[in-house]
CSV table of C-alpha atoms in Angstrom, one decimal:
chain,number,residue,atom,x,y,z
A,1275,UNK,CA,-73.9,19.6,-28.2
A,1276,UNK,CA,-72.5,21.3,-25.2
A,1277,UNK,CA,-73.1,18.1,-23.1
A,1278,UNK,CA,-71.3,16.1,-25.7
A,1279,UNK,CA,-68.3,18.3,-25.5
A,1280,UNK,CA,-68.3,18.1,-21.7
A,1281,UNK,CA,-68.5,14.3,-21.8
A,1282,UNK,CA,-65.7,14.2,-24.3
A,1283,UNK,CA,-63.6,16.5,-22.2
A,1284,UNK,CA,-64.2,14.3,-19.1
A,1285,UNK,CA,-63.2,11.2,-21.1
A,1286,UNK,CA,-60.0,12.8,-22.2
A,1287,UNK,CA,-59.1,14.0,-18.7
A,1288,UNK,CA,-59.9,10.5,-17.3
A,1289,UNK,CA,-57.8,8.8,-20.0
A,1290,UNK,CA,-54.9,11.2,-19.3
A,1291,UNK,CA,-55.2,10.5,-15.6
A,1292,UNK,CA,-55.2,6.8,-16.2
A,1293,UNK,CA,-52.1,7.2,-18.4
A,1294,UNK,CA,-50.3,9.3,-15.9
A,1295,UNK,CA,-51.2,6.9,-13.1
A,1296,UNK,CA,-49.9,4.0,-15.2
A,1297,UNK,CA,-46.7,5.8,-15.9
A,1298,UNK,CA,-46.2,6.7,-12.2
A,1299,UNK,CA,-46.9,3.1,-11.2
A,1300,UNK,CA,-44.4,1.9,-13.8
A,1301,UNK,CA,-41.7,4.3,-12.6
A,1302,UNK,CA,-42.4,3.3,-9.0
A,1303,UNK,CA,-42.2,-0.4,-9.9
A,1304,UNK,CA,-38.9,0.2,-11.8
A,1305,UNK,CA,-37.5,2.1,-8.8
A,1306,UNK,CA,-38.5,-0.6,-6.4
A,1307,UNK,CA,-37.1,-3.2,-8.8
A,1308,UNK,CA,-33.8,-1.2,-9.1
A,1309,UNK,CA,-33.6,-0.8,-5.4
A,1310,UNK,CA,-34.1,-4.6,-4.9
A,1311,UNK,CA,-31.3,-5.4,-7.4
A,1312,UNK,CA,-29.0,-2.8,-5.8
A,1313,UNK,CA,-29.7,-4.3,-2.3
A,1314,UNK,CA,-29.0,-7.9,-3.6
A,1315,UNK,CA,-25.8,-6.7,-5.2
A,1316,UNK,CA,-24.7,-5.0,-2.0
A,1317,UNK,CA,-25.5,-8.2,0.0
A,1318,UNK,CA,-23.6,-10.3,-2.4
A,1319,UNK,CA,-20.7,-7.9,-2.2
A,1320,UNK,CA,-20.7,-8.1,1.6
A,1321,UNK,CA,-20.9,-11.8,1.5
A,1322,UNK,CA,-18.1,-12.1,-0.9
A,1323,UNK,CA,-15.9,-9.8,1.2
A,1324,UNK,CA,-16.8,-11.8,4.3
A,1325,UNK,CA,-15.5,-15.0,2.7
A,1326,UNK,CA,-12.7,-13.9,0.4
A,1327,UNK,CA,-10.2,-14.3,3.3
A,1328,UNK,CA,-11.0,-18.0,3.6
A,1329,UNK,CA,-8.7,-18.9,0.7
A,1330,UNK,CA,-5.7,-17.6,2.8
A,1331,UNK,CA,-6.3,-20.1,5.5
A,1332,UNK,CA,-3.5,-22.6,6.1
A,1333,UNK,CA,-3.8,-26.4,6.6
A,1334,UNK,CA,-0.1,-26.6,7.6
A,1335,UNK,CA,0.8,-26.9,11.2
A,1336,UNK,CA,3.4,-24.0,10.8
A,1337,UNK,CA,3.5,-21.0,8.5
A,1338,UNK,CA,6.9,-19.4,8.0
A,1339,UNK,CA,7.0,-15.9,6.5
A,1340,UNK,CA,10.2,-14.5,5.2
A,1341,UNK,CA,11.1,-11.2,3.6
A,1342,UNK,CA,13.8,-10.3,1.1
A,1343,UNK,CA,16.0,-8.7,3.8
A,1344,UNK,CA,16.1,-11.8,6.0
A,1345,UNK,CA,13.3,-11.1,8.4
A,1346,UNK,CA,11.5,-14.3,9.4
A,1347,UNK,CA,8.6,-15.2,11.7
A,1348,UNK,CA,6.8,-18.5,12.4
A,1349,UNK,CA,3.1,-18.9,13.1
A,1350,UNK,CA,1.3,-22.0,14.1
A,1351,UNK,CA,-1.9,-22.9,12.2
A,1352,UNK,CA,-4.4,-21.7,14.9
A,1353,UNK,CA,-2.6,-18.4,15.4
A,1354,UNK,CA,-2.3,-17.7,11.6
A,1355,UNK,CA,-5.9,-18.5,10.8
A,1356,UNK,CA,-7.1,-16.4,13.7
A,1357,UNK,CA,-5.1,-13.4,12.4
A,1358,UNK,CA,-6.8,-13.9,9.0
A,1359,UNK,CA,-10.2,-13.8,10.7
A,1360,UNK,CA,-9.3,-10.8,12.8
A,1361,UNK,CA,-7.8,-8.6,10.0
A,1362,UNK,CA,-10.0,-8.4,6.9
A,1363,UNK,CA,-8.2,-5.1,6.0
A,1364,UNK,CA,-5.4,-7.3,4.5
A,1365,UNK,CA,-7.9,-8.5,1.9
A,1366,UNK,CA,-9.8,-5.3,1.0
A,1367,UNK,CA,-10.4,-4.6,-2.6
A,1368,UNK,CA,-8.3,-1.5,-2.3
A,1369,UNK,CA,-5.3,-1.7,0.1
A,1370,UNK,CA,-4.1,1.3,2.1
A,1371,UNK,CA,-0.5,1.8,3.2
A,1372,UNK,CA,0.7,0.1,6.4
A,1373,UNK,CA,1.2,3.4,8.1
A,1374,UNK,CA,-2.6,4.0,7.7
A,1375,UNK,CA,-3.8,0.5,8.5
A,1376,UNK,CA,-1.7,-0.2,11.6
A,1377,UNK,CA,-3.1,2.7,13.8
A,1378,UNK,CA,-6.6,1.7,12.8
A,1379,UNK,CA,-6.4,-2.1,13.1
A,1380,UNK,CA,-3.1,-3.1,14.6
A,1381,UNK,CA,-3.7,-2.3,18.3
A,1382,UNK,CA,-4.0,-5.9,19.2
A,1383,UNK,CA,-0.4,-6.4,18.2
A,1384,UNK,CA,0.7,-4.1,21.0
A,1385,UNK,CA,4.3,-3.1,21.2
A,1386,UNK,CA,6.8,-1.8,18.6
A,1387,UNK,CA,7.7,-5.4,18.0
A,1388,UNK,CA,4.0,-6.1,17.4
A,1389,UNK,CA,4.0,-3.4,14.7
A,1390,UNK,CA,6.9,-5.2,13.1
A,1391,UNK,CA,4.8,-8.4,13.0
A,1392,UNK,CA,1.8,-6.6,11.6
A,1393,UNK,CA,4.0,-5.2,8.8
A,1394,UNK,CA,5.4,-8.6,8.1
A,1395,UNK,CA,1.9,-10.0,7.7
A,1396,UNK,CA,0.9,-7.0,5.6
A,1397,UNK,CA,3.9,-7.8,3.3
A,1398,UNK,CA,3.0,-11.5,3.1
A,1399,UNK,CA,-0.6,-11.0,2.0
A,1400,UNK,CA,0.0,-8.0,-0.4
A,1401,UNK,CA,2.9,-9.9,-2.0
A,1402,UNK,CA,0.3,-12.4,-3.2
A,1403,UNK,CA,-1.3,-9.7,-5.3
A,1404,UNK,CA,2.0,-8.3,-6.6
A,1405,UNK,CA,2.9,-11.4,-8.7
A,1406,UNK,CA,5.1,-11.9,-11.7
A,1407,UNK,CA,8.8,-11.5,-12.6
A,1408,UNK,CA,8.6,-7.8,-13.1
A,1409,UNK,CA,7.2,-7.1,-9.6
A,1410,UNK,CA,9.7,-9.6,-8.2
A,1411,UNK,CA,12.5,-7.5,-9.6
A,1412,UNK,CA,10.9,-4.3,-8.3
A,1413,UNK,CA,10.7,-5.9,-4.8
A,1414,UNK,CA,14.3,-6.9,-4.8
A,1415,UNK,CA,15.5,-3.4,-5.9
A,1416,UNK,CA,13.2,-1.4,-3.6
A,1417,UNK,CA,14.0,-3.5,-0.6
A,1418,UNK,CA,17.7,-3.1,-1.2
A,1419,UNK,CA,17.4,0.7,-1.8
A,1420,UNK,CA,15.3,1.2,1.3
A,1421,UNK,CA,17.8,-0.9,3.4
A,1422,UNK,CA,20.6,1.3,2.2
A,1423,UNK,CA,18.7,4.5,3.0
A,1424,UNK,CA,18.0,3.2,6.5
A,1425,UNK,CA,21.6,2.2,7.0
A,1426,UNK,CA,22.8,5.7,6.1
A,1427,UNK,CA,20.6,7.4,8.6
A,1428,UNK,CA,21.2,4.8,11.3
A,1429,UNK,CA,25.0,5.6,11.0
A,1430,UNK,CA,24.3,9.3,11.1
A,1431,UNK,CA,22.2,8.9,14.3
A,1432,UNK,CA,24.6,6.5,16.0
A,1433,UNK,CA,22.1,3.7,15.7
A,1434,UNK,CA,18.9,3.3,17.8
A,1435,UNK,CA,15.8,1.1,18.0
A,1436,UNK,CA,14.0,3.1,15.4
A,1437,UNK,CA,16.3,1.9,12.6
A,1438,UNK,CA,16.1,-1.7,13.8
A,1439,UNK,CA,12.3,-1.5,13.6
A,1440,UNK,CA,12.5,0.2,10.3
A,1441,UNK,CA,14.5,-2.7,8.9
A,1442,UNK,CA,11.6,-5.0,9.8
A,1443,UNK,CA,8.9,-2.7,8.4
A,1444,UNK,CA,10.5,-1.5,5.2
A,1445,UNK,CA,9.5,-4.6,3.1
A,1446,UNK,CA,5.9,-3.5,3.7
A,1447,UNK,CA,6.7,-0.1,2.3
A,1448,UNK,CA,8.4,-1.7,-0.7
A,1449,UNK,CA,5.4,-3.9,-1.3
A,1450,UNK,CA,3.0,-1.0,-1.1
A,1451,UNK,CA,5.2,1.0,-3.5
A,1452,UNK,CA,4.8,-1.8,-6.0
A,1453,UNK,CA,1.1,-2.1,-5.4
A,1454,UNK,CA,0.2,1.6,-5.9
A,1455,UNK,CA,2.2,1.7,-9.1
A,1456,UNK,CA,1.0,-1.6,-10.5
A,1457,UNK,CA,-1.1,-0.1,-13.3
A,1458,UNK,CA,1.8,1.9,-14.7
A,1459,UNK,CA,4.7,1.1,-17.0
A,1460,UNK,CA,7.5,1.4,-14.4
A,1461,UNK,CA,10.3,0.4,-16.7
A,1462,UNK,CA,9.8,3.1,-19.4
A,1463,UNK,CA,10.8,6.6,-18.6
A,1464,UNK,CA,9.0,9.5,-20.2
A,1465,UNK,CA,12.1,11.6,-20.1
A,1466,UNK,CA,15.8,11.4,-19.1
A,1467,UNK,CA,16.1,11.3,-15.3
A,1468,UNK,CA,19.9,11.7,-15.3
A,1469,UNK,CA,20.0,15.3,-14.0
A,1470,UNK,CA,17.4,14.6,-11.3
A,1471,UNK,CA,19.1,11.5,-10.2
A,1472,UNK,CA,22.5,13.3,-10.0
A,1473,UNK,CA,21.0,16.0,-7.9
A,1474,UNK,CA,19.4,13.5,-5.5
A,1475,UNK,CA,22.6,11.6,-5.1
A,1476,UNK,CA,24.6,14.8,-4.6
A,1477,UNK,CA,22.1,15.9,-1.9
A,1478,UNK,CA,22.6,12.6,-0.1
A,1479,UNK,CA,26.4,12.9,-0.2
A,1480,UNK,CA,26.2,16.5,1.0
A,1481,UNK,CA,23.9,15.5,3.9
A,1482,UNK,CA,26.4,12.9,4.9
A,1483,UNK,CA,29.4,15.3,4.7
A,1484,UNK,CA,27.7,18.1,6.6
A,1485,UNK,CA,26.4,15.9,9.5
A,1486,UNK,CA,29.7,13.9,9.9
A,1487,UNK,CA,31.9,17.0,9.8
A,1488,UNK,CA,29.8,18.6,12.6
A,1489,UNK,CA,30.0,15.5,14.8
A,1490,UNK,CA,32.2,16.5,17.7
A,1491,UNK,CA,32.5,12.9,19.0
A,1492,UNK,CA,34.6,11.9,16.0
A,1493,UNK,CA,38.2,12.5,15.3
A,1494,UNK,CA,39.3,13.9,12.0
A,1495,UNK,CA,40.4,10.4,10.8
A,1496,UNK,CA,37.1,8.8,12.0
A,1497,UNK,CA,35.2,11.4,10.1
A,1498,UNK,CA,37.0,10.5,6.9
A,1499,UNK,CA,36.3,6.8,7.5
A,1500,UNK,CA,32.7,7.5,8.3
A,1501,UNK,CA,32.1,9.6,5.2
A,1502,UNK,CA,33.8,6.9,3.1
A,1503,UNK,CA,31.7,4.1,4.6
A,1504,UNK,CA,28.4,6.1,4.2
A,1505,UNK,CA,29.2,6.9,0.6
A,1506,UNK,CA,29.4,3.2,-0.1
A,1507,UNK,CA,25.7,3.0,0.7
A,1508,UNK,CA,25.1,6.0,-1.6
A,1509,UNK,CA,27.1,4.2,-4.4
A,1510,UNK,CA,24.8,1.2,-4.1
A,1511,UNK,CA,21.7,3.4,-4.2
A,1512,UNK,CA,23.0,5.2,-7.3
A,1513,UNK,CA,23.5,1.9,-9.0
A,1514,UNK,CA,20.0,0.6,-8.2
A,1515,UNK,CA,18.1,3.7,-9.3
A,1516,UNK,CA,17.7,2.9,-13.0
A,1517,UNK,CA,14.5,4.8,-13.9
A,1518,UNK,CA,11.9,7.3,-12.7
A,1519,UNK,CA,10.0,4.7,-10.7
A,1520,UNK,CA,12.9,3.8,-8.4
A,1521,UNK,CA,14.0,7.5,-8.1
A,1522,UNK,CA,10.5,8.6,-7.0
A,1523,UNK,CA,10.1,5.7,-4.6
A,1524,UNK,CA,13.5,6.3,-3.1
A,1525,UNK,CA,12.9,10.0,-2.6
A,1526,UNK,CA,9.4,9.3,-1.1
A,1527,UNK,CA,10.7,6.7,1.3
A,1528,UNK,CA,13.6,8.9,2.5
A,1529,UNK,CA,11.6,12.1,3.0
A,1530,UNK,CA,8.7,10.2,4.7
A,1531,UNK,CA,10.8,8.4,7.3
A,1532,UNK,CA,14.0,10.4,7.8
């Protein structure tokens, strides 16, 4: 009887061991299978990212890129396709701002003028994601607002190359502003922005008055004329800011660059 119990116990232990081994092997096989599928998915993702830029190749002898503020640049076919090959960051699944991308990937463009060209290309490719009538309207308004902001501070600083380069680069900033807000309803305000907008416009006018009045190089009459001229830019901005989206973008652009 005792021997029978021992044999039965051994049989149970052996059976449990077999069951545990089978379970371990199944889990190991599932893990291996899962890893294989994950590796395949990652390879396919890399392959897709390596070829996604191909659709942007041109067959034309010349590519002309224009922006809404009159900036224009021509590229020949070889040059344009070479840029596409060299700059996959323009086609990433998630696009970063031009201020982040240029220091990382734009060194080959060299000078300040080279950064202008990089921003032009950035604008060109991102614009192809920001499609539709609504985004076209956002592009028009933001570009106009940013131009007026740049003009105000150019006047206050007596001009300079910085503002000339900014005029070339601000379409890229406008395009990025549209892109990062593309999942939001940018034409419906959650609350009345009238008071915030009024305060912002007042702050611009006050900034102009304070800086012009302390400019010792201007006569009293010149100061009056300068303030009047600069307030014309503010009037345009005031007219263009019609909702929270434009107000936030305008404030961000000004405080970031000026």
